[in-house]
């Protein structure tokens, strides 16, 4: 138990937030994480797209470089061809060489050798397809070539003409572009070499690895495709890049298109990684939420358990106190604080001597605590009584029940004690004892009242005897005056008799006086004979009147009994009186009363140390309906009875630790028995002989 859970301070266990209040927090956290994740995935996609785009740009630049290189190489080959065939005389060999060149360079469709006035000197067509101008006719395309050649001549460099669409005999067509190469020999201009390029084939000059999976095309400024080369389109997202192919006299736009094979959920490793991490993060969030909910439930249960415990502790009237193994107070409940009048702050952490120990008993308590803390004998389960002191100095009795304080690991961490303030209990006990005593006194007085008539009858005899002895003595004295022979011895005897009778009367008075006199209740060892002797004169008073024969049987050499003499005498007297009255009412022929004392039960075992007193009569016995209520106070069958005798008898005997029982006498009558402890009696009561109608303590 935690010392912080100490009494006094109202401690309500708090839950940080009600579950309902947490939802906005959770909602915003989830929204934030979701936004973060979506942004991450989007950024990763963007990054990937930009990577693809820049790769495409690079590829386009490379494709341009490839085309430019090929065109330059072609230009050189054409220049070589022209330089080898400078005059028209070499026309036949020109055709042959031109044919060979066309065979090697697939992109060139036709070579024409023209004179300075654009007149056609020789022509060679590509061996790969039918003559390209077959359908349209050469003259239709002539103006463009003428313009290009004029520019070439002016600048003395090769010049390209603008491209145009050339229909073919098979119904299709293609985009072509022409190159005009001025021919100069000996410083004079004497003709042109015109080469026709198929733009589609020019695109094929690009390195095959660039063309794989991508579409390369020449387009116009408005995006119209002039020629196309490369892989087939496969749907999905398209990336495209454009660059200019700047040629003397003509500028072409090269466009490259690339597309993703399929709309992928995980386009690349980065995105996949981010997605996987997002899923992991969401799972962790979910698990965290679950864990949190479980914790909240446990927290709630715990708070409820704590509140329950607190309510229970606060409502207890039993004081509770915990001490650690060093004897320091670690916990006190409100009931304990109220009992001793100290606040928890004044008590907690306190070691010995505790502020509620009466100073005069502190030494004894200190020793008791040291034994307890040293692991000495365990405290009794039923508790032990002690005296504590309130803050105002008043003392009060407490019942302490102690038990070891064991923690969750099974280790003893101190001692837990429960305290009961038993002052009220003590007060009630004292009150009932006082009223018992008062009741007994009044019962005694009632007995005395009843005896008054017997007393007067009994005193009559000695008084009459005294009177007659006195008369006799006076007569003797008178006679002595006239008769000198009278013996003084007779007078002496008469006076002795007077004295004896006076003493007898005195004894009768004293026996009643002794009985009535209220003495301080005290237990002392009393011989059983002396108990019998004390009540015998009073018993005899009534016995004589009712003509009952009284017999006493006391076993020899019995030990003394420890008892309150007056009380036990009253018990004996009550039982004897009841017996005689019962026999008188039943008009028994020769009534006799037997008072017996002997050892109780067997002489070994638990019976040892107890004496049994019994009073037996030959009365009518006790009928079953009376038996039930015999010991009920104020139950009587007699007209002048009080009904207190037997109930008081039982109380007295039980106060001495004994028991009172009755059984039928043989052949008739009743025997009442009771036991009393002897001087060295064992604490246990003797085994009961199981008499009929035995009583038990209520
Ligand atoms: P009281 O003598 O004033 O009536 P007791 O408590 O002494 O009160 O006795 C209660 C009743 O028990 C008596 O009225 C009587 O009926 C019955 N009783 C007691 N002793 C005997 C006995 N020895 N024989 C028969 N009845 C008895």
Coordinates of C-alpha atoms in Angstrom, one line a residue, residues 49-260:
X49 CA 8.4 11.8 -63.5
X50 CA 11.0 14.5 -63.5
X51 CA 13.7 11.9 -63.6
X52 CA 12.0 10.3 -66.7
X53 CA 11.6 13.7 -68.3
X54 CA 15.2 14.7 -67.9
X55 CA 16.3 11.3 -69.3
X56 CA 14.0 11.9 -72.3
X57 CA 15.5 15.4 -72.8
X58 CA 19.0 13.8 -72.8
X59 CA 17.9 11.1 -75.2
X60 CA 16.5 13.8 -77.6
X61 CA 19.8 15.7 -77.5
X62 CA 21.6 12.5 -78.3
X63 CA 19.3 11.7 -81.1
X64 CA 19.8 15.2 -82.6
X65 CA 23.6 14.6 -82.3
X66 CA 23.3 11.2 -84.0
X67 CA 21.3 12.7 -86.9
X68 CA 23.6 15.6 -87.3
X69 CA 26.7 13.3 -87.4
X70 CA 25.1 11.1 -90.0
X71 CA 24.1 14.1 -92.2
X72 CA 27.6 15.6 -91.9
X73 CA 29.1 12.2 -93.0
X74 CA 26.6 12.0 -95.9
X75 CA 27.6 15.6 -96.9
X76 CA 31.2 14.5 -96.9
X77 CA 30.5 11.5 -99.1
X78 CA 28.5 13.7 -101.5
X79 CA 31.3 16.2 -101.7
X80 CA 33.8 13.4 -102.4
X81 CA 31.5 12.1 -105.1
X82 CA 31.3 15.5 -106.8
X83 CA 35.0 16.2 -106.5
X84 CA 35.7 12.9 -108.2
X85 CA 33.4 13.7 -111.1
X86 CA 34.0 17.4 -111.8
X87 CA 33.3 17.4 -115.5
X88 CA 30.4 16.1 -117.5
X89 CA 32.9 13.8 -119.2
X90 CA 32.9 11.6 -116.2
X91 CA 29.1 11.1 -116.2
X92 CA 29.1 7.3 -116.7
X93 CA 31.3 6.7 -113.7
X94 CA 29.3 9.3 -111.6
X95 CA 26.2 7.2 -112.1
X96 CA 28.0 4.1 -110.9
X97 CA 29.4 5.8 -107.8
X98 CA 26.2 7.5 -107.1
X99 CA 24.4 4.2 -107.2
X100 CA 26.9 2.7 -104.8
X101 CA 26.4 5.6 -102.4
X102 CA 22.6 5.3 -102.5
X103 CA 23.0 1.6 -101.8
X104 CA 25.0 2.4 -98.7
X105 CA 22.9 5.2 -97.5
X106 CA 19.3 4.1 -97.3
X107 CA 18.1 7.6 -96.1
X108 CA 19.0 9.1 -99.5
X109 CA 16.3 8.5 -102.1
X110 CA 17.8 10.1 -105.2
X111 CA 20.9 12.0 -106.4
X112 CA 20.8 14.5 -109.2
X113 CA 23.7 16.2 -111.0
X114 CA 22.5 19.5 -112.4
X115 CA 24.3 22.1 -114.4
X116 CA 24.6 25.8 -113.4
X117 CA 21.1 26.5 -114.9
X118 CA 19.5 23.6 -112.9
X119 CA 19.5 21.5 -116.0
X120 CA 19.5 17.8 -115.1
X121 CA 22.8 16.1 -116.2
X122 CA 22.5 12.8 -114.5
X123 CA 20.3 11.1 -111.9
X124 CA 20.5 8.0 -109.7
X125 CA 17.6 6.5 -107.7
X126 CA 17.8 4.4 -104.6
X127 CA 17.7 0.7 -105.2
X128 CA 15.4 0.1 -102.3
X129 CA 12.2 1.5 -103.7
X130 CA 10.7 2.5 -107.1
X131 CA 11.7 6.0 -108.4
X132 CA 10.1 8.4 -105.9
X133 CA 9.0 11.1 -108.3
X134 CA 7.2 8.6 -110.6
X135 CA 3.8 9.7 -109.4
X136 CA 4.2 13.4 -108.7
X137 CA 6.8 14.3 -111.3
X138 CA 10.0 16.1 -110.6
X139 CA 9.0 19.5 -112.0
X140 CA 6.4 20.0 -109.3
X141 CA 9.0 20.0 -106.5
X142 CA 11.4 22.1 -108.5
X143 CA 10.8 25.5 -107.0
X144 CA 12.0 24.5 -103.5
X145 CA 15.2 23.0 -104.9
X146 CA 15.8 26.0 -107.1
X147 CA 15.6 28.3 -104.0
X148 CA 17.9 26.1 -101.9
X149 CA 20.4 25.9 -104.7
X150 CA 20.3 29.7 -105.2
X151 CA 21.1 30.0 -101.5
X152 CA 23.8 27.4 -101.7
X153 CA 25.4 29.2 -104.6
X154 CA 25.2 32.5 -102.9
X155 CA 26.8 31.3 -99.7
X156 CA 29.0 28.6 -101.3
X157 CA 27.8 26.0 -98.7
X158 CA 25.4 23.2 -98.9
X159 CA 21.8 24.2 -98.2
X160 CA 18.7 22.2 -97.3
X161 CA 15.3 23.0 -98.8
X162 CA 12.1 22.9 -96.8
X163 CA 10.5 19.5 -96.6
X164 CA 7.4 18.5 -98.5
X165 CA 5.1 15.6 -98.9
X166 CA 5.8 13.3 -101.8
X167 CA 3.0 11.0 -102.8
X168 CA 4.0 7.5 -104.0
X169 CA 2.7 5.2 -106.6
X170 CA 1.4 2.7 -103.9
X171 CA -1.0 5.3 -102.7
X172 CA 1.0 6.2 -99.6
X173 CA 3.5 9.0 -99.4
X174 CA 6.4 10.3 -97.4
X175 CA 8.0 13.6 -96.3
X176 CA 11.1 14.4 -98.1
X177 CA 13.8 17.1 -97.8
X178 CA 16.3 18.1 -100.4
X179 CA 20.0 19.1 -100.1
X180 CA 21.7 21.2 -102.6
X181 CA 25.4 21.1 -102.9
X182 CA 27.1 23.7 -105.1
X183 CA 29.8 22.4 -107.4
X184 CA 32.8 24.6 -107.9
X185 CA 35.8 23.6 -110.0
X186 CA 38.8 25.8 -110.8
X187 CA 37.1 28.7 -109.0
X188 CA 34.0 28.7 -111.3
X189 CA 30.6 27.5 -110.4
X190 CA 29.5 24.8 -112.8
X191 CA 26.6 22.9 -111.3
X192 CA 24.8 21.4 -108.3
X193 CA 24.4 18.0 -106.6
X194 CA 20.9 17.6 -105.3
X195 CA 20.2 14.8 -102.8
X196 CA 16.7 13.9 -101.7
X197 CA 16.4 12.6 -98.1
X198 CA 13.4 10.6 -96.8
X199 CA 12.8 12.2 -93.3
X200 CA 11.5 8.9 -92.0
X201 CA 14.8 7.2 -92.9
X202 CA 16.8 10.1 -91.4
X203 CA 15.1 9.3 -88.1
X204 CA 16.4 5.7 -88.4
X205 CA 19.9 7.1 -88.1
X206 CA 19.3 7.5 -84.4
X207 CA 21.1 4.8 -82.3
X208 CA 18.7 1.8 -82.0
X209 CA 18.9 1.8 -78.1
X210 CA 17.4 5.4 -78.1
X211 CA 14.6 4.4 -80.4
X212 CA 13.7 1.4 -78.4
X213 CA 10.5 1.9 -76.4
X214 CA 10.3 5.5 -77.5
X215 CA 8.8 7.3 -80.5
X216 CA 10.9 9.7 -82.5
X217 CA 9.3 12.1 -84.9
X218 CA 9.9 15.3 -86.9
X219 CA 7.0 17.7 -86.4
X220 CA 5.9 21.1 -87.5
X221 CA 5.6 24.0 -85.1
X222 CA 1.9 23.2 -84.6
X223 CA 2.7 19.6 -83.6
X224 CA 1.8 18.0 -87.0
X225 CA 4.0 14.9 -87.4
X226 CA 6.0 14.8 -90.6
X227 CA 7.8 11.5 -90.1
X228 CA 7.7 8.9 -87.5
X229 CA 10.1 6.2 -86.2
X230 CA 10.3 3.9 -83.2
X231 CA 8.2 1.6 -80.9
X232 CA 4.5 1.4 -80.9
X233 CA 2.6 3.3 -78.3
X234 CA 1.4 1.4 -75.3
X235 CA -0.9 3.7 -73.4
X236 CA -0.4 5.2 -70.0
X237 CA 1.3 8.4 -69.2
X238 CA 3.2 10.1 -72.0
X239 CA 6.4 12.1 -71.5
X240 CA 7.6 14.1 -74.4
X241 CA 10.6 16.3 -75.3
X242 CA 11.3 18.5 -78.3
X243 CA 14.5 19.9 -79.7
X244 CA 15.4 21.8 -82.9
X245 CA 17.5 20.3 -85.6
X246 CA 19.1 23.4 -87.1
X247 CA 20.3 22.8 -90.7
X248 CA 21.5 25.4 -93.1
X249 CA 18.4 26.5 -95.0
X250 CA 15.9 24.5 -92.9
X251 CA 15.1 23.9 -89.3
X252 CA 13.3 20.8 -88.1
X253 CA 11.7 20.0 -84.8
X254 CA 12.6 16.6 -83.4
X255 CA 10.2 15.3 -80.9
X256 CA 10.6 12.2 -78.6
X257 CA 7.7 10.5 -76.9
X258 CA 8.1 8.0 -74.1
X259 CA 5.3 6.3 -72.1
X260 CA 4.9 4.1 -69.2

